[in-house]
mmCIF file of C-alpha atoms and ligand atoms in Angstrom:
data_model
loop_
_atom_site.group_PDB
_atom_site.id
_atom_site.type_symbol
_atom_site.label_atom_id
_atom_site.label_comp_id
_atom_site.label_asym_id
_atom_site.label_seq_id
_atom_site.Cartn_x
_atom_site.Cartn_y
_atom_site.Cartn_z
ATOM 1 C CA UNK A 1 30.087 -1.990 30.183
ATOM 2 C CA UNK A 2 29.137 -2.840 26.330
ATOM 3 C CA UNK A 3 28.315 -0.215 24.095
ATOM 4 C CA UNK A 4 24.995 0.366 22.660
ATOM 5 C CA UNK A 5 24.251 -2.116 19.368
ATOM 6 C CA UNK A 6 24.634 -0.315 16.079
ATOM 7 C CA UNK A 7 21.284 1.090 14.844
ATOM 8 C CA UNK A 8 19.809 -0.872 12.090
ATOM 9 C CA UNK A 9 16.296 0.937 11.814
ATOM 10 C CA UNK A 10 17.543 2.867 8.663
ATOM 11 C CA UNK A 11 19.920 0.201 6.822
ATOM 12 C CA UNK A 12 17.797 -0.693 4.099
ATOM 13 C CA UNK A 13 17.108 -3.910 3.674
ATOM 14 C CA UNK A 14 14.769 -6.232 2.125
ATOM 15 C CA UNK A 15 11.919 -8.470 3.895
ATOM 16 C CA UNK A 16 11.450 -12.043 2.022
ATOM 17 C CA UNK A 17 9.688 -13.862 4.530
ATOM 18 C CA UNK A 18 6.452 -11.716 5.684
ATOM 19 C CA UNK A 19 2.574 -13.146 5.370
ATOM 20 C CA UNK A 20 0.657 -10.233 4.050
ATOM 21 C CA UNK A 21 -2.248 -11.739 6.676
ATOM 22 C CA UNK A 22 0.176 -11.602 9.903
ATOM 23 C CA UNK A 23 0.452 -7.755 9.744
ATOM 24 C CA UNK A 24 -3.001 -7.378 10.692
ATOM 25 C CA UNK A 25 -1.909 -5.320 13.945
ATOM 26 C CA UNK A 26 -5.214 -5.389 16.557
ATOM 27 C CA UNK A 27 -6.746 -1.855 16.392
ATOM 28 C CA UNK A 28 -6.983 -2.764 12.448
ATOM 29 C CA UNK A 29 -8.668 -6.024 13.235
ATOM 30 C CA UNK A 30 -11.163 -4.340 15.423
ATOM 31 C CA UNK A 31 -11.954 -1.422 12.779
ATOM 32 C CA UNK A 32 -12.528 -3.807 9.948
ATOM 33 C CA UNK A 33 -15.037 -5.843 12.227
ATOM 34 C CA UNK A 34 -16.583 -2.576 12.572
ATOM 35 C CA UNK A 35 -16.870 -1.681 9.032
ATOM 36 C CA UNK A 36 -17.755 -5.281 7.872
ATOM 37 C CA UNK A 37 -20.927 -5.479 10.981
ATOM 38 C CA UNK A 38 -18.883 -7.994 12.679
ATOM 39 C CA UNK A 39 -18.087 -9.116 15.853
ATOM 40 C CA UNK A 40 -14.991 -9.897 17.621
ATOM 41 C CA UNK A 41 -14.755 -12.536 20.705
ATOM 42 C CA UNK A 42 -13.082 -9.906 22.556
ATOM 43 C CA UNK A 43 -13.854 -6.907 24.245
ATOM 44 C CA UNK A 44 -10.533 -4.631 22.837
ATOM 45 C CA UNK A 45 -7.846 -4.757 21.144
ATOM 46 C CA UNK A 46 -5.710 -4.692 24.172
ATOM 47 C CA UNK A 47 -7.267 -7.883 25.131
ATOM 48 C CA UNK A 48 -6.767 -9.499 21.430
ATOM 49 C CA UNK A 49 -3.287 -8.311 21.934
ATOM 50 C CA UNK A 50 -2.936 -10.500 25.690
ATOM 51 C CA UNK A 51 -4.222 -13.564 23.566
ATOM 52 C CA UNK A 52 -0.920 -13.561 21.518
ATOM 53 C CA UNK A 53 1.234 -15.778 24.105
ATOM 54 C CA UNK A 54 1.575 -18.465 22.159
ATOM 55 C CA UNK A 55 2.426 -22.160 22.892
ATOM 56 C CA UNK A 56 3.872 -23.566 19.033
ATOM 57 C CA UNK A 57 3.275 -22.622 15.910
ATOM 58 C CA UNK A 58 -0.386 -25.039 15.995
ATOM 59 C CA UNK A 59 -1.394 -22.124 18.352
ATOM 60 C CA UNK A 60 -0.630 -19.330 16.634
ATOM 61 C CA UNK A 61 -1.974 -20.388 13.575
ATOM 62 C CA UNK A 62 -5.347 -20.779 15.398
ATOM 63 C CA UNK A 63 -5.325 -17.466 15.793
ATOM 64 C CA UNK A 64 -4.230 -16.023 12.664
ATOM 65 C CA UNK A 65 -6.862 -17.830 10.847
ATOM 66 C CA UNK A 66 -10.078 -17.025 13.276
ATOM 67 C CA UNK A 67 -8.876 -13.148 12.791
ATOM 68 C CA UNK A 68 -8.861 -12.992 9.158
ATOM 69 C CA UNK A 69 -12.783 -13.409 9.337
ATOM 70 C CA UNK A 70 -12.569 -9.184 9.317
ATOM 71 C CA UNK A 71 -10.518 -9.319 5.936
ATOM 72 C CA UNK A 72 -13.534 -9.575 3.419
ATOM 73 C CA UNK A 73 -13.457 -6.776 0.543
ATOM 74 C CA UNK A 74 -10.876 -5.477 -2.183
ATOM 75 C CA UNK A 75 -10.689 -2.370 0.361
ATOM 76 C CA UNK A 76 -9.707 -4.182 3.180
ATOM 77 C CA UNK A 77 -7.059 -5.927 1.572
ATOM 78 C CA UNK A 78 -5.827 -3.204 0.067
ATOM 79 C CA UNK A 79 -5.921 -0.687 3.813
ATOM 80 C CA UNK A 80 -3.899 -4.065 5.141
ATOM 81 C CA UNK A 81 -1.162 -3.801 2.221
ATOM 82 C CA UNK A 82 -0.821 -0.015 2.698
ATOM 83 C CA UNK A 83 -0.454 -0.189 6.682
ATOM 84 C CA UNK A 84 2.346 -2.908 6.009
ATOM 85 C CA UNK A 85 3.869 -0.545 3.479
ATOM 86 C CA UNK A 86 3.374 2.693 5.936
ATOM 87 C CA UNK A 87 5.143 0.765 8.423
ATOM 88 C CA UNK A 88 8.314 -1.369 6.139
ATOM 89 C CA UNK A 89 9.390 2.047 4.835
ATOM 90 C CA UNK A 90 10.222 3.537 8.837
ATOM 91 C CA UNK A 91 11.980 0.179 9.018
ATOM 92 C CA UNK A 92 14.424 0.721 6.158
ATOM 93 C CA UNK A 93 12.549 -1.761 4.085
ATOM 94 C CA UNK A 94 13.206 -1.015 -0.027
ATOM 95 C CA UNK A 95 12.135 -4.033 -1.179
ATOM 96 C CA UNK A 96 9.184 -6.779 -0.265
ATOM 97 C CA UNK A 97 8.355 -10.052 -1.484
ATOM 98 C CA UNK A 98 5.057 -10.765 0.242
ATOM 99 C CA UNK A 99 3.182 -13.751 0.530
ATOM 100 C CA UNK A 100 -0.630 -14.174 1.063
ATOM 101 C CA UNK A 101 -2.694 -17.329 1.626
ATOM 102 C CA UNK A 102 -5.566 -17.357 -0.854
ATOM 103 C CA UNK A 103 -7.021 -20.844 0.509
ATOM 104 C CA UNK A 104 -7.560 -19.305 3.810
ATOM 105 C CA UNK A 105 -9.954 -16.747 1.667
ATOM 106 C CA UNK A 106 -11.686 -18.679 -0.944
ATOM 107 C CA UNK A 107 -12.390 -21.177 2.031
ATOM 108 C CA UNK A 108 -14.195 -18.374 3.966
ATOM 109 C CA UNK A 109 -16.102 -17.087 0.617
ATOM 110 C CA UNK A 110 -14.082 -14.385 -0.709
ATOM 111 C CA UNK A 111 -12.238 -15.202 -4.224
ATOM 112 C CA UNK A 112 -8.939 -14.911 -5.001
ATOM 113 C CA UNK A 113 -9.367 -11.590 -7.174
ATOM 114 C CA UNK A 114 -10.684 -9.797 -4.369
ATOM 115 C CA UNK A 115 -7.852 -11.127 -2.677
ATOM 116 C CA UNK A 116 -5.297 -10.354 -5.127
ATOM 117 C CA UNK A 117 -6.620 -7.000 -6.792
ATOM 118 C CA UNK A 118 -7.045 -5.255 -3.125
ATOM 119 C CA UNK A 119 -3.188 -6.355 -2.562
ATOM 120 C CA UNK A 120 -2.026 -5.190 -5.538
ATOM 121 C CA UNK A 121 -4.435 -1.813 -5.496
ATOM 122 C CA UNK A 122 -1.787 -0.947 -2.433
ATOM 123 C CA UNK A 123 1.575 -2.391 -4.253
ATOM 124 C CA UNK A 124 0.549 -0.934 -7.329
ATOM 125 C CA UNK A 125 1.931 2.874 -5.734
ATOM 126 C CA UNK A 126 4.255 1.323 -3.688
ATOM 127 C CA UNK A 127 7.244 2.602 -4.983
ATOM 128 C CA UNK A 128 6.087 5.926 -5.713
ATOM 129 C CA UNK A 129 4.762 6.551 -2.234
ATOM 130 C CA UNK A 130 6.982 4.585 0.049
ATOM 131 C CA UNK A 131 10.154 3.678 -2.549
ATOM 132 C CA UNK A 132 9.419 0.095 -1.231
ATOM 133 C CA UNK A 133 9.572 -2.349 -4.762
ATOM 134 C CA UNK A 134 7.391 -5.364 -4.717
ATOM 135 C CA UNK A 135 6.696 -8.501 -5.185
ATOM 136 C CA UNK A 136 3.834 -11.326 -4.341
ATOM 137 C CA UNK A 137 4.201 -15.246 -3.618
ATOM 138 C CA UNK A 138 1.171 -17.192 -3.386
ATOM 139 C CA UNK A 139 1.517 -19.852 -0.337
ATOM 140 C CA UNK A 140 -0.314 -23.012 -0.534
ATOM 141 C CA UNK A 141 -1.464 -24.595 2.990
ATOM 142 C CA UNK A 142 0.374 -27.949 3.430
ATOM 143 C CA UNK A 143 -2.542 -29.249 5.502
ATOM 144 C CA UNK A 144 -4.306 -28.978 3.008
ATOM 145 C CA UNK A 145 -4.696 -31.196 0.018
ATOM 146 C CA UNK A 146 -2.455 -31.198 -2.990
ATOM 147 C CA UNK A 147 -5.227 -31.275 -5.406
ATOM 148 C CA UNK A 148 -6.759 -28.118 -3.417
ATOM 149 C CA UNK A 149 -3.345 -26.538 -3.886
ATOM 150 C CA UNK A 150 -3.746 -27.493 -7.861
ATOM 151 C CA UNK A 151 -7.292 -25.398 -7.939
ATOM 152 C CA UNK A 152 -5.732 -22.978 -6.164
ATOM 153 C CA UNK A 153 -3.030 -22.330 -8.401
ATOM 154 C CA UNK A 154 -5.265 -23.057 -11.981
ATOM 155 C CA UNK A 155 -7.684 -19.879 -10.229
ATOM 156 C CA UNK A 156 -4.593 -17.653 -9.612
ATOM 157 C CA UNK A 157 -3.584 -17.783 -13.641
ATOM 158 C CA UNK A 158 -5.504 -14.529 -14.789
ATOM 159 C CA UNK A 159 -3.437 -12.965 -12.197
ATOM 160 C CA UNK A 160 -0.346 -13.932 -12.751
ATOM 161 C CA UNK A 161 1.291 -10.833 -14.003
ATOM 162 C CA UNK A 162 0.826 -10.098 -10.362
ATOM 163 C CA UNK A 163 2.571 -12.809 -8.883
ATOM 164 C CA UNK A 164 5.952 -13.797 -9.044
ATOM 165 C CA UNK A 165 6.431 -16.850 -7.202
ATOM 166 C CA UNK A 166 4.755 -19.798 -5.120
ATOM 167 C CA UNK A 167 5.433 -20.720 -1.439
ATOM 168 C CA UNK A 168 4.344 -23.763 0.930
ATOM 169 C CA UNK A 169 3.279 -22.528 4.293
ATOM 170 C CA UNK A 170 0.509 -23.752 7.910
ATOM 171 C CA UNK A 171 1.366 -26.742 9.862
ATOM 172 C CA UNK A 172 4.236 -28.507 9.131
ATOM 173 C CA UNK A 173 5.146 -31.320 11.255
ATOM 174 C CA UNK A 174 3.284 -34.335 10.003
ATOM 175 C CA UNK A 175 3.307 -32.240 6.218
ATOM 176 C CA UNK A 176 6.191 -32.933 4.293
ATOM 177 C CA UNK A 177 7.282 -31.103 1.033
ATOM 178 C CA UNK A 178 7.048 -34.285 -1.187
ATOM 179 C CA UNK A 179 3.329 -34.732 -2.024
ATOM 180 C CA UNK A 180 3.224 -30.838 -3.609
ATOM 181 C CA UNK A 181 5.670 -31.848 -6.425
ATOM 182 C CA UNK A 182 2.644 -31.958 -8.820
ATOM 183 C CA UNK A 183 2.138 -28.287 -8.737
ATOM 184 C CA UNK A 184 5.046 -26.985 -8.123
ATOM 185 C CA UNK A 185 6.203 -27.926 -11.151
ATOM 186 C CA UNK A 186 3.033 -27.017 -12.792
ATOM 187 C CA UNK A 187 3.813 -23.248 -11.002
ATOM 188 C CA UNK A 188 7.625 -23.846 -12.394
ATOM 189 C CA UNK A 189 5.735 -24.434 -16.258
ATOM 190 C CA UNK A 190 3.914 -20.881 -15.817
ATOM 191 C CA UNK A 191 7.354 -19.139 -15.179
ATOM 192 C CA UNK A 192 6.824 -18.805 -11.178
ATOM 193 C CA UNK A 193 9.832 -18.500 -8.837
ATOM 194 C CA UNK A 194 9.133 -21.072 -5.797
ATOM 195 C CA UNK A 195 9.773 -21.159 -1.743
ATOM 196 C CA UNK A 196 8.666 -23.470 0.858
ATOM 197 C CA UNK A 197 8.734 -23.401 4.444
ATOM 198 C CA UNK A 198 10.670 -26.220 5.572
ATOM 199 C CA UNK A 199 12.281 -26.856 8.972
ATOM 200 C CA UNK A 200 10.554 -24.179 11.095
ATOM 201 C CA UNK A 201 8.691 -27.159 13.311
ATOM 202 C CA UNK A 202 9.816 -30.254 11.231
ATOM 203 C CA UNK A 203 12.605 -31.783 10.293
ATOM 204 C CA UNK A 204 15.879 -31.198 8.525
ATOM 205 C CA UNK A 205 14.758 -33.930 6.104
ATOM 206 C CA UNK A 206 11.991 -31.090 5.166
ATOM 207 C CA UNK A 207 14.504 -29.215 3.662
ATOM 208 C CA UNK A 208 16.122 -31.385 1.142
ATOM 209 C CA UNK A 209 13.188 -32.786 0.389
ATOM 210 C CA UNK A 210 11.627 -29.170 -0.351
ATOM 211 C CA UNK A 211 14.952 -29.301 -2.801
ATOM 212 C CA UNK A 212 14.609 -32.326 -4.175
ATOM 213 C CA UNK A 213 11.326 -32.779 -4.979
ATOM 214 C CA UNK A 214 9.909 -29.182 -5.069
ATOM 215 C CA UNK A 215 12.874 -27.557 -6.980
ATOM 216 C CA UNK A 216 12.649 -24.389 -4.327
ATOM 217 C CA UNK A 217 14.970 -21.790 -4.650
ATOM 218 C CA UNK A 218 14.588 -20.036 -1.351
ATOM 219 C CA UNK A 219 13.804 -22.041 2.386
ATOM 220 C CA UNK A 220 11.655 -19.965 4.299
ATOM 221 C CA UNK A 221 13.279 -20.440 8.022
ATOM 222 C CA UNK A 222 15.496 -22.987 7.303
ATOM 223 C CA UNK A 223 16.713 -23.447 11.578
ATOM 224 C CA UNK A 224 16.439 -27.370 11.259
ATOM 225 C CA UNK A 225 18.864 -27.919 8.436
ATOM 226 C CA UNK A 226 21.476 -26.821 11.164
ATOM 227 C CA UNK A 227 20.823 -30.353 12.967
ATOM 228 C CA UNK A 228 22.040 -32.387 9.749
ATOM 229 C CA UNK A 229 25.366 -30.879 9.109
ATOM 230 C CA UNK A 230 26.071 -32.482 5.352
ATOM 231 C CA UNK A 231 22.553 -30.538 4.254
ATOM 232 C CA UNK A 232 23.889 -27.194 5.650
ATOM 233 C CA UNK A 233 27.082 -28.228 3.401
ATOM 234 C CA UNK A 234 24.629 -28.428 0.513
ATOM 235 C CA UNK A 235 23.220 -25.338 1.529
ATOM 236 C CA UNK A 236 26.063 -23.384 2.032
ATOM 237 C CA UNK A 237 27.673 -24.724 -1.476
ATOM 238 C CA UNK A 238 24.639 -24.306 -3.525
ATOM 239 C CA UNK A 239 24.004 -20.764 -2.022
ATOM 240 C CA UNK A 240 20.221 -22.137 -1.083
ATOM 241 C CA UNK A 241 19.415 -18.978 0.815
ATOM 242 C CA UNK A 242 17.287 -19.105 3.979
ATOM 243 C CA UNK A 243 14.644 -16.499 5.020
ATOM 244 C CA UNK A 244 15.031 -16.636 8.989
ATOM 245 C CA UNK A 245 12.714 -14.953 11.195
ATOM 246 C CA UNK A 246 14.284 -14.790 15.164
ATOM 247 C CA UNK A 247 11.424 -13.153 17.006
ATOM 248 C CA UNK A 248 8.825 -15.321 14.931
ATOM 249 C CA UNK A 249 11.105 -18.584 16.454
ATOM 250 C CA UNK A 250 11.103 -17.329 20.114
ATOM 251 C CA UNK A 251 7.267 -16.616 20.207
ATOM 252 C CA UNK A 252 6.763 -19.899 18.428
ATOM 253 C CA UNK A 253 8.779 -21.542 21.502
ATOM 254 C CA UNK A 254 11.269 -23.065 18.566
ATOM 255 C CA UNK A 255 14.524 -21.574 20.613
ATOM 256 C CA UNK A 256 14.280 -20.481 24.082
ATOM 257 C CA UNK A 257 15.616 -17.061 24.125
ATOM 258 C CA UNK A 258 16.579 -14.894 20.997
ATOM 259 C CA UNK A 259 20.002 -15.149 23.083
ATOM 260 C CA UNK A 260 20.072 -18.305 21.898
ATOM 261 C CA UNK A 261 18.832 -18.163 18.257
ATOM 262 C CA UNK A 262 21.843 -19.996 16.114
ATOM 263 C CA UNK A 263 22.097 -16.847 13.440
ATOM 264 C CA UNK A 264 25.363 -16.172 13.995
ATOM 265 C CA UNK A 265 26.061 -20.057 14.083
ATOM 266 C CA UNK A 266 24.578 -19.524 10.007
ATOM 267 C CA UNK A 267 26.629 -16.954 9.178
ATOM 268 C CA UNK A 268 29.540 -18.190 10.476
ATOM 269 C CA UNK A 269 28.504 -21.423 8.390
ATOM 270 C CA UNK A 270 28.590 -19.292 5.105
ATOM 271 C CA UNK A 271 24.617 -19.901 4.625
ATOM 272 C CA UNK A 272 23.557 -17.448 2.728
ATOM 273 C CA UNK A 273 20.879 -15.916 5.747
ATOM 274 C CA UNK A 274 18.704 -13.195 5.971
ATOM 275 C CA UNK A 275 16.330 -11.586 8.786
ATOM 276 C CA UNK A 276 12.699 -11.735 8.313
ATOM 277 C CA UNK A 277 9.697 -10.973 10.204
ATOM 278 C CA UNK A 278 7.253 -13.481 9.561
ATOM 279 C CA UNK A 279 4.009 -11.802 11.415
ATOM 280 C CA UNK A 280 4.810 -8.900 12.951
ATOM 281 C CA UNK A 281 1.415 -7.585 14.137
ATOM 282 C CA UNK A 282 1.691 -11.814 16.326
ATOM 283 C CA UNK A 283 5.621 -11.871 17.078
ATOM 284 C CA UNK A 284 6.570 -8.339 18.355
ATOM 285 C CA UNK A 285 8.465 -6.754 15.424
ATOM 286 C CA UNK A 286 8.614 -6.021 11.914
ATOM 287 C CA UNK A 287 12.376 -5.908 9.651
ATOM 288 C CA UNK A 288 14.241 -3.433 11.527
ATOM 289 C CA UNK A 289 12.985 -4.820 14.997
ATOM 290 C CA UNK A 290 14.118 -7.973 13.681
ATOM 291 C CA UNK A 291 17.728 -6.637 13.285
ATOM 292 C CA UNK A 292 17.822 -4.895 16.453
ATOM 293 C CA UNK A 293 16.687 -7.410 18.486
ATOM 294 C CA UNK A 294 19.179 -9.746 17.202
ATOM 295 C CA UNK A 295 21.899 -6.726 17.299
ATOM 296 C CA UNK A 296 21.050 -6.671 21.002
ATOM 297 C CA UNK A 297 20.367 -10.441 22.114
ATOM 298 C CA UNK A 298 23.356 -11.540 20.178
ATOM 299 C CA UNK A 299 26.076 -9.085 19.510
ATOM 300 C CA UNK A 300 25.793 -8.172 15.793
ATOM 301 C CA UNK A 301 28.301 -5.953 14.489
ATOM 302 C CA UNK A 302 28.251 -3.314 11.548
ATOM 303 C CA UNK A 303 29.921 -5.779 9.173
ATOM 304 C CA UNK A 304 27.286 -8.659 10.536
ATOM 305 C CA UNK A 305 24.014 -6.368 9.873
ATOM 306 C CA UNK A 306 25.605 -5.302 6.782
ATOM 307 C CA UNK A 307 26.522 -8.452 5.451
ATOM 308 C CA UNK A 308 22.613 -9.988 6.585
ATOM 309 C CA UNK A 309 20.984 -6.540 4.861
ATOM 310 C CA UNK A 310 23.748 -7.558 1.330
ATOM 311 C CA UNK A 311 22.353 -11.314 1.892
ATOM 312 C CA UNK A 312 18.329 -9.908 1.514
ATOM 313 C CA UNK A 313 19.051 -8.335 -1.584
ATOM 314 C CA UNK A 314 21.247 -11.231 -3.320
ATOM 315 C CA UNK A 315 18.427 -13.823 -2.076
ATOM 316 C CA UNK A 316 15.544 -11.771 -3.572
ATOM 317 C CA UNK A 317 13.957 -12.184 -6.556
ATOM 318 C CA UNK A 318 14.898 -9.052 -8.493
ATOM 319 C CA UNK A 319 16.673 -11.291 -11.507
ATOM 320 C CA UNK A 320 14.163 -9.331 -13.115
ATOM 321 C CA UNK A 321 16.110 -6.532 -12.473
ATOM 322 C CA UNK A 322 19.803 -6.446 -11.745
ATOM 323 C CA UNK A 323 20.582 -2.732 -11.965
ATOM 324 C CA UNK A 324 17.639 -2.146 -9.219
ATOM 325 C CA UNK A 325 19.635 -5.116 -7.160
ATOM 326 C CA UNK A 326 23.120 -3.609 -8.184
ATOM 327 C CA UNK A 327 21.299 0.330 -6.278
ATOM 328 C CA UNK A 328 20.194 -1.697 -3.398
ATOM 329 C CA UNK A 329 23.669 -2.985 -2.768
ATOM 330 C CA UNK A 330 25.234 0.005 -3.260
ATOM 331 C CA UNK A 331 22.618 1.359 -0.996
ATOM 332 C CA UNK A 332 23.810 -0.896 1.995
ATOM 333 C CA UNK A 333 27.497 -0.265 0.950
ATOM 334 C CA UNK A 334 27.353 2.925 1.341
ATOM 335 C CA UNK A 335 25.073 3.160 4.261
ATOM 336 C CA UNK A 336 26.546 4.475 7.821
ATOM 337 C CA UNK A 337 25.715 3.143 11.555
HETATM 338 N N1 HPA B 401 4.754 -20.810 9.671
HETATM 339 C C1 HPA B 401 3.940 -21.504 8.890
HETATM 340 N N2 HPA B 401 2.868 -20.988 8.350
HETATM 341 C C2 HPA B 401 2.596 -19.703 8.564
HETATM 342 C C3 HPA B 401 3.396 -18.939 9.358
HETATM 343 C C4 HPA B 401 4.542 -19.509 9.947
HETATM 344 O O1 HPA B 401 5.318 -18.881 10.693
HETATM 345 N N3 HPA B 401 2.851 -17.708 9.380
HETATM 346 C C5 HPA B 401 1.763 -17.739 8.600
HETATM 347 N N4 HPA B 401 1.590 -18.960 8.106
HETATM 348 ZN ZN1 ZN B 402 6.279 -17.850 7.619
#
């Protein structure tokens, strides 16, 4: 008989790869419709919760826009934020660098300040309240146009002390890195960190070309690369790290099982990989879930959870501040299963 996996819930660890917009758990979906006088296409939130059996990522996305019709004022923002928060710091989370999609926003009518003052109203106390530090990437859609992602970024400037970095996220097959160059380095002139997702649904090519031409520092899921072996060489050498998310790539149909999810397959590669949970409120699990799931489905050890908790911490963007980085480490070195 095996023994039980080690418990991860309380490791702390930091979340990289989480969409501000994919927390929005159903009860909260259905009390914002309230409070905004509008009304959902479904009778509960038990039966929003059966629609989330999803196909590819295509479908999910469907979803995930249609619902954040509820998300309209500074408030509502902000009582999203703080639920995330609420729930990252039972799940060992110390640190979060969180994106948000402002285009899927301004395109419904609400502007990016409401957007980005109600997040930061909640991020603001973070660390005080929860001891969870912050941080805030603005994605760009890929399916949209590059000159939309240009406006986009030129209305996010008075609020750039707020954000740290820019990220590339929606549909991707059929949306290569390549024709964003234009404002990513326009996002590199105004001193912004930058991340793209690149081989979730498309290709490995994704990836180095979300190098190459975009400059990124981070891949947000990265699974792809593993199918061209002289990239993951690159990777692995260059110390590119990836932001993985395993329950987001079972729901999303992009590997069977989670048995079958090739994380160890990265580690053992040397890829510098961390554990992410995308949408939790869609996929069924936020950071420590992640973990555990993965402890479970594929044998983690300790020294494996440790070593993926070390990785979140080295791939995050606290350059800013090394001697918070140098606690968090310690923090996981110290920490006992
Ligand atoms: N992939 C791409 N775009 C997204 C995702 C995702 O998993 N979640 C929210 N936007
Ligand atoms: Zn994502």
């Amino acid at each position: 008989m095996s023994s039980a996996p080690p418990d991860a819930r309380h490791l702390p660890k930091a979340e990289l790869h989480l969409h501000i917009e994919g927390t929005l758990e159903p009860g909260t979906a259905f009390a914002l419709a309230e409070r905004n006088g509008i009304t959902l296409p479904y009778s509960s939130p038990e039966e929003l919760h059966r629609r989330y059996d999803f196909t590819d990522l295509g479908s999910f996305l469907e979803l995930y826009y249609a619902l954040m019709d509820v998300l309209r004022t500074e408030q509502d923002f902000s009582d999203l934020a703080e639920a995330y928060l609420e729930r990252s710091a039972e799940q060992g989370v110390r640190h979060a660098e969180i994106f948000f999609d402002p285009q899927a926003h301004t395109s419904r009518g609400v502007s990016i300040g409401t957007v980005i003052e109600g997040l930061g109203r909640a991020l603001d106390t973070s660390e005080e309240r929860y001891g969870i530090s912050t941080r805030l990437i603005l994605c760009f859609l890929r399916d949209s146009s590059p000159a939309e992602a240009a406006e986009t970024l030129a209305s996010a400037e008075p609020y750039l002390h707020r954000i740290t970095g820019v990220g590339l996220d929606s549909a991707e097959a059929g949306h290569p890195p390549g024709p964003f160059r234009d404002v990513y380095r326009r996002a590199a002139e105004l001193g912004l960190r930058r991340v793209a997702h690149a081989g979730e649904e498309g290709p490995a090519a994704y990836v180095a070309e979300a190098l190459d031409e975009l400059g990124v520092e981070r891949i947000d899921h990265g699974r792809r690369a593993l199918e061209d072996p002289a990239l993951v060489r690159r990777l692995v050498e260059e110390r590119v790290p990836l932001t993985v998310c395993p329950l987001s790539n079972v729901r999303l149909r992009g590997v069977d099982t989670l048995a079958d999810h090739p994380l160890p397959q990265m580690l053992d590669a040397g890829l510098l990989a961390t554990v992410n949970s995308d949408d939790p409120s869609y996929f069924g699990g936020y950071a420590a879930d992640n973990f555990t799931a993965c402890a479970e489905a594929l044998g983690l050890g300790e020294e494996q959870l440790r070593l993926l908790a070390r990785n979140s911490f080295l791939a995050s963007f606290l350059d800013d501040d090394e001697e918070r980085r140098a606690r968090y480490l310690a923090e996981v070195d110290a920490f006992r299963f």
